[in-house]
Tab-separated table of C-alpha atoms in Angstrom:
chain	number	residue	atom	x	y	z
A	1	UNK	CA	15.507	-15.020	-22.272
A	2	UNK	CA	13.881	-11.765	-21.252
A	3	UNK	CA	12.590	-9.710	-23.892
A	4	UNK	CA	13.772	-6.272	-22.613
A	5	UNK	CA	12.253	-4.160	-25.969
A	6	UNK	CA	9.488	-1.325	-25.941
A	7	UNK	CA	7.405	-3.267	-28.238
A	8	UNK	CA	3.502	-3.070	-29.189
A	9	UNK	CA	3.269	-6.248	-27.311
A	10	UNK	CA	4.544	-4.935	-24.372
A	11	UNK	CA	2.202	-1.782	-24.722
A	12	UNK	CA	-0.716	-3.962	-24.651
A	13	UNK	CA	0.196	-6.253	-21.816
A	14	UNK	CA	1.111	-3.352	-19.363
A	15	UNK	CA	-1.248	-0.692	-20.695
A	16	UNK	CA	-4.558	-1.995	-19.308
A	17	UNK	CA	-4.538	0.411	-16.116
A	18	UNK	CA	-2.729	3.370	-18.212
A	19	UNK	CA	-5.845	3.172	-20.890
A	20	UNK	CA	-8.209	3.374	-18.027
A	21	UNK	CA	-6.493	6.510	-16.729
A	22	UNK	CA	-5.926	8.361	-19.967
A	23	UNK	CA	-8.334	7.107	-22.584
A	24	UNK	CA	-10.957	4.696	-21.381
A	25	UNK	CA	-13.493	6.009	-23.999
A	26	UNK	CA	-11.175	4.670	-26.910
A	27	UNK	CA	-11.106	1.167	-28.012
A	28	UNK	CA	-7.936	-0.734	-26.184
A	29	UNK	CA	-6.656	-1.728	-29.597
A	30	UNK	CA	-6.694	1.697	-30.891
A	31	UNK	CA	-5.153	2.861	-27.849
A	32	UNK	CA	-2.689	0.451	-27.998
A	33	UNK	CA	-1.793	1.095	-31.407
A	34	UNK	CA	-1.400	4.927	-31.001
A	35	UNK	CA	0.489	4.774	-27.671
A	36	UNK	CA	3.337	2.346	-29.429
A	37	UNK	CA	3.038	4.753	-32.296
A	38	UNK	CA	4.069	7.646	-29.774
A	39	UNK	CA	6.530	5.259	-28.069
A	40	UNK	CA	8.210	4.571	-31.362
A	41	UNK	CA	8.388	8.232	-32.032
A	42	UNK	CA	10.151	9.228	-28.906
A	43	UNK	CA	12.597	6.044	-29.530
A	44	UNK	CA	13.332	7.303	-33.060
A	45	UNK	CA	14.413	10.573	-31.475
A	46	UNK	CA	18.080	11.348	-30.221
A	47	UNK	CA	17.172	10.083	-26.811
A	48	UNK	CA	13.755	9.197	-25.163
A	49	UNK	CA	12.579	12.479	-23.505
A	50	UNK	CA	9.836	12.137	-20.572
A	51	UNK	CA	7.561	15.163	-20.485
A	52	UNK	CA	7.469	17.036	-17.123
A	53	UNK	CA	6.008	14.925	-14.279
A	54	UNK	CA	2.966	16.020	-12.498
A	55	UNK	CA	2.575	16.737	-8.883
A	56	UNK	CA	0.076	14.607	-7.199
A	57	UNK	CA	-0.856	13.891	-3.454
A	58	UNK	CA	0.037	10.514	-2.614
A	59	UNK	CA	-1.244	9.151	0.925
A	60	UNK	CA	-0.636	12.496	2.389
A	61	UNK	CA	2.562	13.027	0.843
A	62	UNK	CA	3.873	14.708	-2.389
A	63	UNK	CA	3.882	12.224	-5.079
A	64	UNK	CA	4.459	12.413	-8.726
A	65	UNK	CA	2.557	11.229	-12.014
A	66	UNK	CA	3.605	10.758	-15.699
A	67	UNK	CA	1.949	13.274	-17.991
A	68	UNK	CA	1.504	10.803	-20.967
A	69	UNK	CA	0.255	7.225	-21.502
A	70	UNK	CA	3.446	6.772	-23.790
A	71	UNK	CA	5.814	7.762	-20.726
A	72	UNK	CA	3.791	5.845	-18.234
A	73	UNK	CA	3.978	2.555	-20.100
A	74	UNK	CA	7.851	3.027	-21.093
A	75	UNK	CA	8.475	3.337	-17.440
A	76	UNK	CA	6.356	0.359	-16.409
A	77	UNK	CA	7.950	-1.801	-19.020
A	78	UNK	CA	11.568	-0.577	-17.530
A	79	UNK	CA	10.354	-1.381	-14.166
A	80	UNK	CA	9.419	-4.920	-15.284
A	81	UNK	CA	12.732	-5.470	-16.838
A	82	UNK	CA	14.910	-4.314	-13.802
A	83	UNK	CA	12.571	-6.159	-11.309
A	84	UNK	CA	13.004	-9.465	-13.286
A	85	UNK	CA	16.795	-8.873	-13.832
A	86	UNK	CA	17.752	-8.072	-10.568
A	87	UNK	CA	15.267	-10.376	-8.746
A	88	UNK	CA	13.196	-8.129	-6.890
A	89	UNK	CA	10.195	-9.608	-5.019
A	90	UNK	CA	8.103	-7.250	-2.904
A	91	UNK	CA	7.445	-8.237	0.639
A	92	UNK	CA	4.315	-10.068	1.334
A	93	UNK	CA	2.491	-8.087	4.159
A	94	UNK	CA	0.620	-10.881	5.292
A	95	UNK	CA	3.191	-13.371	5.648
A	96	UNK	CA	5.312	-10.755	7.616
A	97	UNK	CA	2.319	-10.134	9.952
A	98	UNK	CA	1.669	-14.123	10.288
A	99	UNK	CA	5.073	-14.856	11.356
A	100	UNK	CA	5.040	-12.074	13.825
A	101	UNK	CA	2.110	-13.409	15.572
A	102	UNK	CA	3.448	-16.865	15.722
A	103	UNK	CA	6.803	-15.260	16.996
A	104	UNK	CA	5.151	-13.198	19.573
A	105	UNK	CA	3.339	-16.432	21.043
A	106	UNK	CA	6.715	-17.597	21.577
A	107	UNK	CA	7.767	-17.827	25.563
A	108	UNK	CA	11.515	-16.986	24.687
A	109	UNK	CA	12.357	-13.464	26.586
A	110	UNK	CA	12.783	-11.055	23.202
A	111	UNK	CA	12.726	-7.554	22.475
A	112	UNK	CA	10.299	-6.072	19.757
A	113	UNK	CA	11.355	-3.223	17.751
A	114	UNK	CA	9.015	-1.500	15.580
A	115	UNK	CA	11.021	0.763	13.470
A	116	UNK	CA	10.459	3.583	10.500
A	117	UNK	CA	12.805	4.838	8.353
A	118	UNK	CA	12.359	8.640	8.113
A	119	UNK	CA	11.248	10.053	4.751
A	120	UNK	CA	12.241	6.832	3.171
A	121	UNK	CA	11.867	7.484	-0.624
A	122	UNK	CA	12.829	11.281	-0.572
A	123	UNK	CA	15.862	10.075	1.410
A	124	UNK	CA	17.532	7.549	-0.821
A	125	UNK	CA	20.490	8.415	-2.974
A	126	UNK	CA	18.923	7.981	-6.382
A	127	UNK	CA	22.236	8.762	-8.162
A	128	UNK	CA	23.904	5.898	-6.750
A	129	UNK	CA	21.061	3.633	-7.387
A	130	UNK	CA	21.011	4.414	-10.961
A	131	UNK	CA	25.026	4.242	-11.269
A	132	UNK	CA	24.665	0.882	-9.976
A	133	UNK	CA	21.884	-0.321	-12.111
A	134	UNK	CA	23.210	1.142	-15.233
A	135	UNK	CA	27.085	-0.180	-14.266
A	136	UNK	CA	25.683	-3.692	-13.720
A	137	UNK	CA	25.071	-4.295	-17.600
A	138	UNK	CA	21.975	-6.526	-17.011
A	139	UNK	CA	19.794	-3.852	-18.834
A	140	UNK	CA	19.875	-3.329	-22.482
A	141	UNK	CA	21.442	-0.183	-23.678
A	142	UNK	CA	17.962	1.126	-24.535
A	143	UNK	CA	16.682	0.445	-21.218
A	144	UNK	CA	19.799	1.678	-19.448
A	145	UNK	CA	19.075	5.038	-21.645
A	146	UNK	CA	15.509	5.328	-20.771
A	147	UNK	CA	16.584	5.093	-17.068
A	148	UNK	CA	19.315	7.697	-17.143
A	149	UNK	CA	16.434	10.163	-18.940
A	150	UNK	CA	14.191	9.327	-16.120
A	151	UNK	CA	16.723	10.547	-13.585
A	152	UNK	CA	17.387	13.781	-15.600
A	153	UNK	CA	13.960	14.612	-15.730
A	154	UNK	CA	13.432	14.203	-12.169
A	155	UNK	CA	16.625	16.232	-11.479
A	156	UNK	CA	15.465	18.912	-13.900
A	157	UNK	CA	12.257	19.510	-11.964
A	158	UNK	CA	14.265	19.552	-8.290
A	159	UNK	CA	12.865	16.138	-7.267
A	160	UNK	CA	14.759	14.675	-4.642
A	161	UNK	CA	15.417	11.011	-3.784
A	162	UNK	CA	12.633	8.581	-5.604
A	163	UNK	CA	9.160	9.828	-6.263
A	164	UNK	CA	6.314	8.442	-4.698
A	165	UNK	CA	3.600	7.191	-6.933
A	166	UNK	CA	5.795	5.561	-9.264
A	167	UNK	CA	6.215	1.660	-9.152
A	168	UNK	CA	10.039	2.387	-10.620
A	169	UNK	CA	10.602	3.963	-7.125
A	170	UNK	CA	9.550	0.826	-5.331
A	171	UNK	CA	11.779	-1.425	-7.155
A	172	UNK	CA	14.976	0.792	-6.988
A	173	UNK	CA	14.456	1.362	-3.515
A	174	UNK	CA	14.384	-2.454	-2.917
A	175	UNK	CA	17.502	-2.531	-4.646
A	176	UNK	CA	19.390	-0.150	-2.570
A	177	UNK	CA	18.518	-1.530	0.852
A	178	UNK	CA	18.621	-5.076	0.219
A	179	UNK	CA	22.320	-5.096	1.427
A	180	UNK	CA	20.923	-3.484	4.644
A	181	UNK	CA	18.339	-6.476	4.843
A	182	UNK	CA	20.501	-9.046	4.530
A	183	UNK	CA	23.080	-7.634	7.146
A	184	UNK	CA	20.280	-7.222	9.656
A	185	UNK	CA	19.284	-10.914	9.331
A	186	UNK	CA	22.584	-12.256	9.456
A	187	UNK	CA	23.356	-10.330	12.986
A	188	UNK	CA	23.644	-12.732	15.891
A	189	UNK	CA	21.374	-11.013	18.087
A	190	UNK	CA	18.350	-10.869	15.698
A	191	UNK	CA	15.976	-13.309	15.793
A	192	UNK	CA	13.524	-12.190	13.138
A	193	UNK	CA	13.813	-9.193	10.732
A	194	UNK	CA	11.090	-8.183	8.128
A	195	UNK	CA	10.975	-4.831	6.628
A	196	UNK	CA	7.664	-3.706	4.246
A	197	UNK	CA	8.645	-0.540	2.408
A	198	UNK	CA	9.977	1.741	5.243
A	199	UNK	CA	8.340	-0.203	8.278
A	200	UNK	CA	10.726	-2.542	9.957
A	201	UNK	CA	10.063	-5.233	12.883
A	202	UNK	CA	12.832	-6.958	14.516
A	203	UNK	CA	12.873	-9.801	17.263
A	204	UNK	CA	16.206	-8.854	19.375
A	205	UNK	CA	17.754	-11.027	21.917
A	206	UNK	CA	19.956	-8.458	23.289
A	207	UNK	CA	19.122	-5.335	24.868
A	208	UNK	CA	17.399	-1.864	23.379
A	209	UNK	CA	20.297	0.009	23.308
A	210	UNK	CA	22.323	-2.758	21.436
A	211	UNK	CA	19.761	-2.971	18.754
A	212	UNK	CA	19.501	0.652	18.291
A	213	UNK	CA	23.663	0.586	17.648
A	214	UNK	CA	23.388	-2.383	15.280
A	215	UNK	CA	20.775	-0.485	13.150
A	216	UNK	CA	22.758	2.506	13.100
A	217	UNK	CA	25.852	0.814	12.317
A	218	UNK	CA	24.195	-1.199	9.415
A	219	UNK	CA	22.398	1.967	7.996
A	220	UNK	CA	25.772	3.545	8.024
A	221	UNK	CA	27.411	0.735	6.069
A	222	UNK	CA	24.506	-0.175	3.520
A	223	UNK	CA	22.575	3.191	3.290
A	224	UNK	CA	24.213	5.953	4.608
A	225	UNK	CA	21.666	8.565	3.625
A	226	UNK	CA	18.620	6.777	5.695
A	227	UNK	CA	18.109	7.605	9.406
A	228	UNK	CA	15.726	5.975	11.866
A	229	UNK	CA	12.618	8.068	12.810
A	230	UNK	CA	12.654	8.027	16.454
A	231	UNK	CA	9.116	9.640	16.664
A	232	UNK	CA	7.715	6.505	15.296
A	233	UNK	CA	9.937	3.846	16.404
A	234	UNK	CA	8.814	1.810	19.312
A	235	UNK	CA	10.543	-0.795	21.790
A	236	UNK	CA	8.539	-3.612	23.693
A	237	UNK	CA	10.309	-5.881	26.030
A	238	UNK	CA	8.324	-9.002	26.737
A	239	UNK	CA	9.121	-11.388	29.569
A	240	UNK	CA	11.086	-8.496	31.366
A	241	UNK	CA	10.503	-9.078	35.239
A	242	UNK	CA	8.825	-5.233	35.661
A	243	UNK	CA	6.758	-5.782	32.776
A	244	UNK	CA	3.582	-7.773	33.801
A	245	UNK	CA	0.812	-6.100	31.535
A	246	UNK	CA	-0.233	-6.742	28.074
A	247	UNK	CA	1.884	-5.323	25.623
A	248	UNK	CA	0.549	-3.649	22.264
A	249	UNK	CA	2.244	-3.470	18.737
A	250	UNK	CA	0.855	-1.498	15.856
A	251	UNK	CA	2.155	-2.909	12.558
A	252	UNK	CA	1.187	-3.071	8.786
A	253	UNK	CA	-2.541	-1.946	9.702
A	254	UNK	CA	-2.989	-4.666	12.814
A	255	UNK	CA	-2.874	-4.295	16.339
A	256	UNK	CA	-1.259	-7.255	18.406
A	257	UNK	CA	-2.352	-7.309	22.118
A	258	UNK	CA	0.339	-9.659	23.601
A	259	UNK	CA	-0.539	-11.349	27.079
A	260	UNK	CA	2.806	-11.265	28.731
A	261	UNK	CA	3.751	-14.317	30.693
A	262	UNK	CA	6.863	-13.069	32.566
A	263	UNK	CA	6.397	-15.543	35.601
A	264	UNK	CA	5.629	-18.332	33.524
A	265	UNK	CA	8.484	-19.535	31.171
A	266	UNK	CA	7.613	-21.970	28.521
A	267	UNK	CA	4.209	-20.990	28.513
A	268	UNK	CA	3.068	-19.858	25.194
A	269	UNK	CA	1.826	-15.884	25.150
A	270	UNK	CA	-1.784	-15.011	24.016
A	271	UNK	CA	-1.712	-12.725	21.294
A	272	UNK	CA	-4.987	-11.074	20.121
A	273	UNK	CA	-4.894	-9.584	16.691
A	274	UNK	CA	-7.024	-6.555	15.897
A	275	UNK	CA	-7.560	-4.026	13.068
A	276	UNK	CA	-5.382	-1.148	13.913
A	277	UNK	CA	-7.211	1.549	15.549
A	278	UNK	CA	-5.956	3.948	12.973
A	279	UNK	CA	-7.660	1.771	10.123
A	280	UNK	CA	-10.811	1.670	11.807
A	281	UNK	CA	-10.918	5.371	12.348
A	282	UNK	CA	-10.139	5.804	8.884
A	283	UNK	CA	-13.138	3.585	7.885
A	284	UNK	CA	-15.449	5.965	10.230
A	285	UNK	CA	-14.187	9.250	8.180
A	286	UNK	CA	-14.798	7.691	5.111
A	287	UNK	CA	-18.243	6.660	6.028
A	288	UNK	CA	-18.828	10.424	7.085
A	289	UNK	CA	-17.394	11.711	3.962
A	290	UNK	CA	-19.757	9.451	1.918
A	291	UNK	CA	-22.685	10.687	3.516
A	292	UNK	CA	-21.365	14.300	3.395
A	293	UNK	CA	-21.054	13.917	-0.396
A	294	UNK	CA	-24.541	12.370	-0.985
A	295	UNK	CA	-26.067	15.506	0.946
A	296	UNK	CA	-24.341	17.616	-1.787
A	297	UNK	CA	-24.747	15.819	-5.055
A	298	UNK	CA	-27.825	13.563	-4.014
A	299	UNK	CA	-26.499	10.531	-5.976
A	300	UNK	CA	-27.756	7.671	-3.974
A	301	UNK	CA	-26.268	4.859	-6.041
A	302	UNK	CA	-22.936	6.242	-5.429
A	303	UNK	CA	-23.299	6.675	-2.111
A	304	UNK	CA	-24.695	2.706	-1.744
A	305	UNK	CA	-21.645	1.824	-3.770
A	306	UNK	CA	-19.352	3.546	-1.362
A	307	UNK	CA	-20.748	1.987	1.649
A	308	UNK	CA	-20.574	-1.604	0.083
A	309	UNK	CA	-16.894	-0.528	-0.879
A	310	UNK	CA	-16.034	0.037	2.728
A	311	UNK	CA	-17.925	-2.939	4.283
A	312	UNK	CA	-17.223	-5.708	1.845
A	313	UNK	CA	-14.556	-6.603	-0.737
A	314	UNK	CA	-13.214	-6.295	-4.337
A	315	UNK	CA	-10.739	-7.109	-6.620
A	316	UNK	CA	-7.630	-5.113	-7.892
A	317	UNK	CA	-6.587	-5.539	-11.090
A	318	UNK	CA	-3.028	-5.010	-11.862
A	319	UNK	CA	-1.559	-4.325	-15.441
A	320	UNK	CA	-0.811	-8.140	-15.926
A	321	UNK	CA	-3.544	-10.833	-15.059
A	322	UNK	CA	-1.124	-12.426	-12.247
A	323	UNK	CA	-1.432	-9.510	-10.293
A	324	UNK	CA	-5.214	-9.919	-9.799
A	325	UNK	CA	-5.951	-9.383	-5.842
A	326	UNK	CA	-8.469	-9.091	-3.600
A	327	UNK	CA	-8.737	-6.204	-1.352
A	328	UNK	CA	-11.644	-5.163	1.261
A	329	UNK	CA	-12.624	-5.721	4.990
A	330	UNK	CA	-11.788	-9.292	5.126
A	331	UNK	CA	-8.632	-9.767	2.303
A	332	UNK	CA	-7.238	-6.485	3.890
A	333	UNK	CA	-7.240	-8.053	7.682
A	334	UNK	CA	-7.585	-12.071	7.417
A	335	UNK	CA	-5.550	-12.753	10.290
A	336	UNK	CA	-7.696	-10.973	12.958
A	337	UNK	CA	-8.682	-13.460	15.794
A	338	UNK	CA	-10.659	-10.625	17.566
A	339	UNK	CA	-13.871	-9.235	15.759
A	340	UNK	CA	-14.521	-6.759	18.258
A	341	UNK	CA	-13.755	-3.855	15.875
A	342	UNK	CA	-16.265	-5.121	13.373
A	343	UNK	CA	-18.972	-5.194	16.020
A	344	UNK	CA	-17.348	-1.410	16.604
A	345	UNK	CA	-17.794	-0.606	13.118
A	346	UNK	CA	-21.229	-1.819	12.974
A	347	UNK	CA	-22.119	-0.011	15.958
A	348	UNK	CA	-20.829	3.305	14.861
A	349	UNK	CA	-22.413	2.759	11.763
A	350	UNK	CA	-25.985	2.355	13.076
A	351	UNK	CA	-25.525	5.179	15.480
A	352	UNK	CA	-24.327	7.355	12.879
A	353	UNK	CA	-27.236	6.695	10.371
A	354	UNK	CA	-29.737	7.117	13.421
A	355	UNK	CA	-28.230	10.325	15.071
A	356	UNK	CA	-29.556	13.700	14.346
A	357	UNK	CA	-26.388	15.534	13.650
A	358	UNK	CA	-24.933	16.233	10.251
A	359	UNK	CA	-23.968	14.942	7.713
A	360	UNK	CA	-26.185	11.848	8.644
A	361	UNK	CA	-29.136	13.684	9.532
A	362	UNK	CA	-29.890	15.475	6.069
A	363	UNK	CA	-28.940	12.395	3.982
A	364	UNK	CA	-30.795	10.133	5.815
A	365	UNK	CA	-33.840	12.786	5.663
A	366	UNK	CA	-33.463	12.434	1.586
A	367	UNK	CA	-33.277	9.027	1.801
A	368	UNK	CA	-36.382	8.494	3.879
A	369	UNK	CA	-38.396	11.067	1.835
A	370	UNK	CA	-37.495	9.147	-1.274
A	371	UNK	CA	-39.277	6.018	-0.659
A	372	UNK	CA	-42.212	6.838	1.763
A	373	UNK	CA	-42.707	5.090	5.212
A	374	UNK	CA	-44.265	1.492	3.854
A	375	UNK	CA	-41.757	0.645	1.271
A	376	UNK	CA	-38.705	2.499	1.174
A	377	UNK	CA	-36.314	0.265	-0.575
A	378	UNK	CA	-33.002	2.822	-0.253
A	379	UNK	CA	-33.610	2.923	3.659
A	380	UNK	CA	-33.256	-0.893	3.993
A	381	UNK	CA	-30.373	-0.884	1.963
A	382	UNK	CA	-28.795	1.787	3.837
A	383	UNK	CA	-29.471	-0.286	7.022
A	384	UNK	CA	-28.434	-3.402	5.995
A	385	UNK	CA	-24.667	-2.331	5.412
A	386	UNK	CA	-22.775	-4.371	8.109
A	387	UNK	CA	-18.930	-4.893	8.502
A	388	UNK	CA	-19.425	-7.966	10.263
A	389	UNK	CA	-21.422	-9.703	7.501
A	390	UNK	CA	-19.134	-8.512	4.771
A	391	UNK	CA	-16.194	-9.898	6.648
A	392	UNK	CA	-17.788	-13.286	7.775
A	393	UNK	CA	-19.180	-14.046	4.439
A	394	UNK	CA	-16.153	-12.439	2.326
A	395	UNK	CA	-18.745	-10.521	0.259
A	396	UNK	CA	-17.446	-9.574	-3.040
A	397	UNK	CA	-18.452	-6.557	-5.151
A	398	UNK	CA	-17.793	-5.749	-8.622
A	399	UNK	CA	-17.499	-2.265	-9.700
A	400	UNK	CA	-16.320	-1.151	-13.074
A	401	UNK	CA	-12.935	1.310	-13.233
A	402	UNK	CA	-14.946	4.276	-13.734
A	403	UNK	CA	-17.062	3.606	-10.562
A	404	UNK	CA	-14.325	2.553	-8.576
A	405	UNK	CA	-12.759	5.798	-9.089
A	406	UNK	CA	-15.998	7.911	-8.596
A	407	UNK	CA	-16.356	5.860	-5.193
A	408	UNK	CA	-12.904	7.294	-3.784
A	409	UNK	CA	-13.025	10.649	-5.387
A	410	UNK	CA	-14.740	11.851	-1.977
A	411	UNK	CA	-11.876	10.409	0.207
């Protein structure tokens, strides 16, 4: 049976990233003991009270964070309990893209819809989600009380929907929209359906207008507060008589270029898989920012760490050991079968560091002056950076948590 209690053991198990965020200079055992003492004190009061949530920028949108280590860990334990009791399993990004590629190769005539839900987190009906979870009686009384207090704190700050930046929001959103997912998969015209947060892909055997009608009807029946974002929704018809050219679909960081065989039924389509242009441009911009930061602070080791971070791979360590994941140029895009964009990134990088324009010029002058002309170790290190090499060799970096934070600070 699941132990739902907010125990010292739970603090120790879930607190590693919270400790790194709030009190990294303290011994972890002391942090656990002190935080648990604060959690106990809050629970000994009449009702658990969250401190006011702090506004943060989260992927270009407004997000929210907990102001204290105790609040964050209590919310993590609540989230873990809900996730286990309600059997919430996050979507596997790579599995979805892999299936999309396989189906795109098939010769069957199909309409592919890339859909986006408008203001997904902000639009979700938090009241109905909290009501549903508390009335299911799977959570203990203490957990239900914490969930209600979290909801009240959000309401008191005028935060609508589910706050971005909190793992609890991701879990609650999955519970709210799972009925919609199920109904879409059961629809007779749907060949394949997958959703990753608010990004949806559908393979549909009917007309585009029919699919739009089905989506609208299913949303109204399952989550009426949500609407499709027409500006970010795209439809591609494969094997249509009038569509002889290659089709491109951008989904979850990948770009799929599908060679259409409209006059050759039964012949599998050719699918080239790239990193999406948006992601490639993001890497280029981060290279620029890394050099711009170096020109100001002259911290060479930090510049080198940033370039290694972008061109290779590293571990992402979650709160529990089982959430240890790999991230980086290879592990973020293991499904690409066309490496032209890696070559593009290498060409961009070499042109950038050899250009006479800022911010590269001043930074490179500093690097060259540091080691002289004959044996310039720093220059050789900068020139050796390669995205192709990092991808092909699955090169792994090892950064401390503190260095990891400093790396991302200029982005």
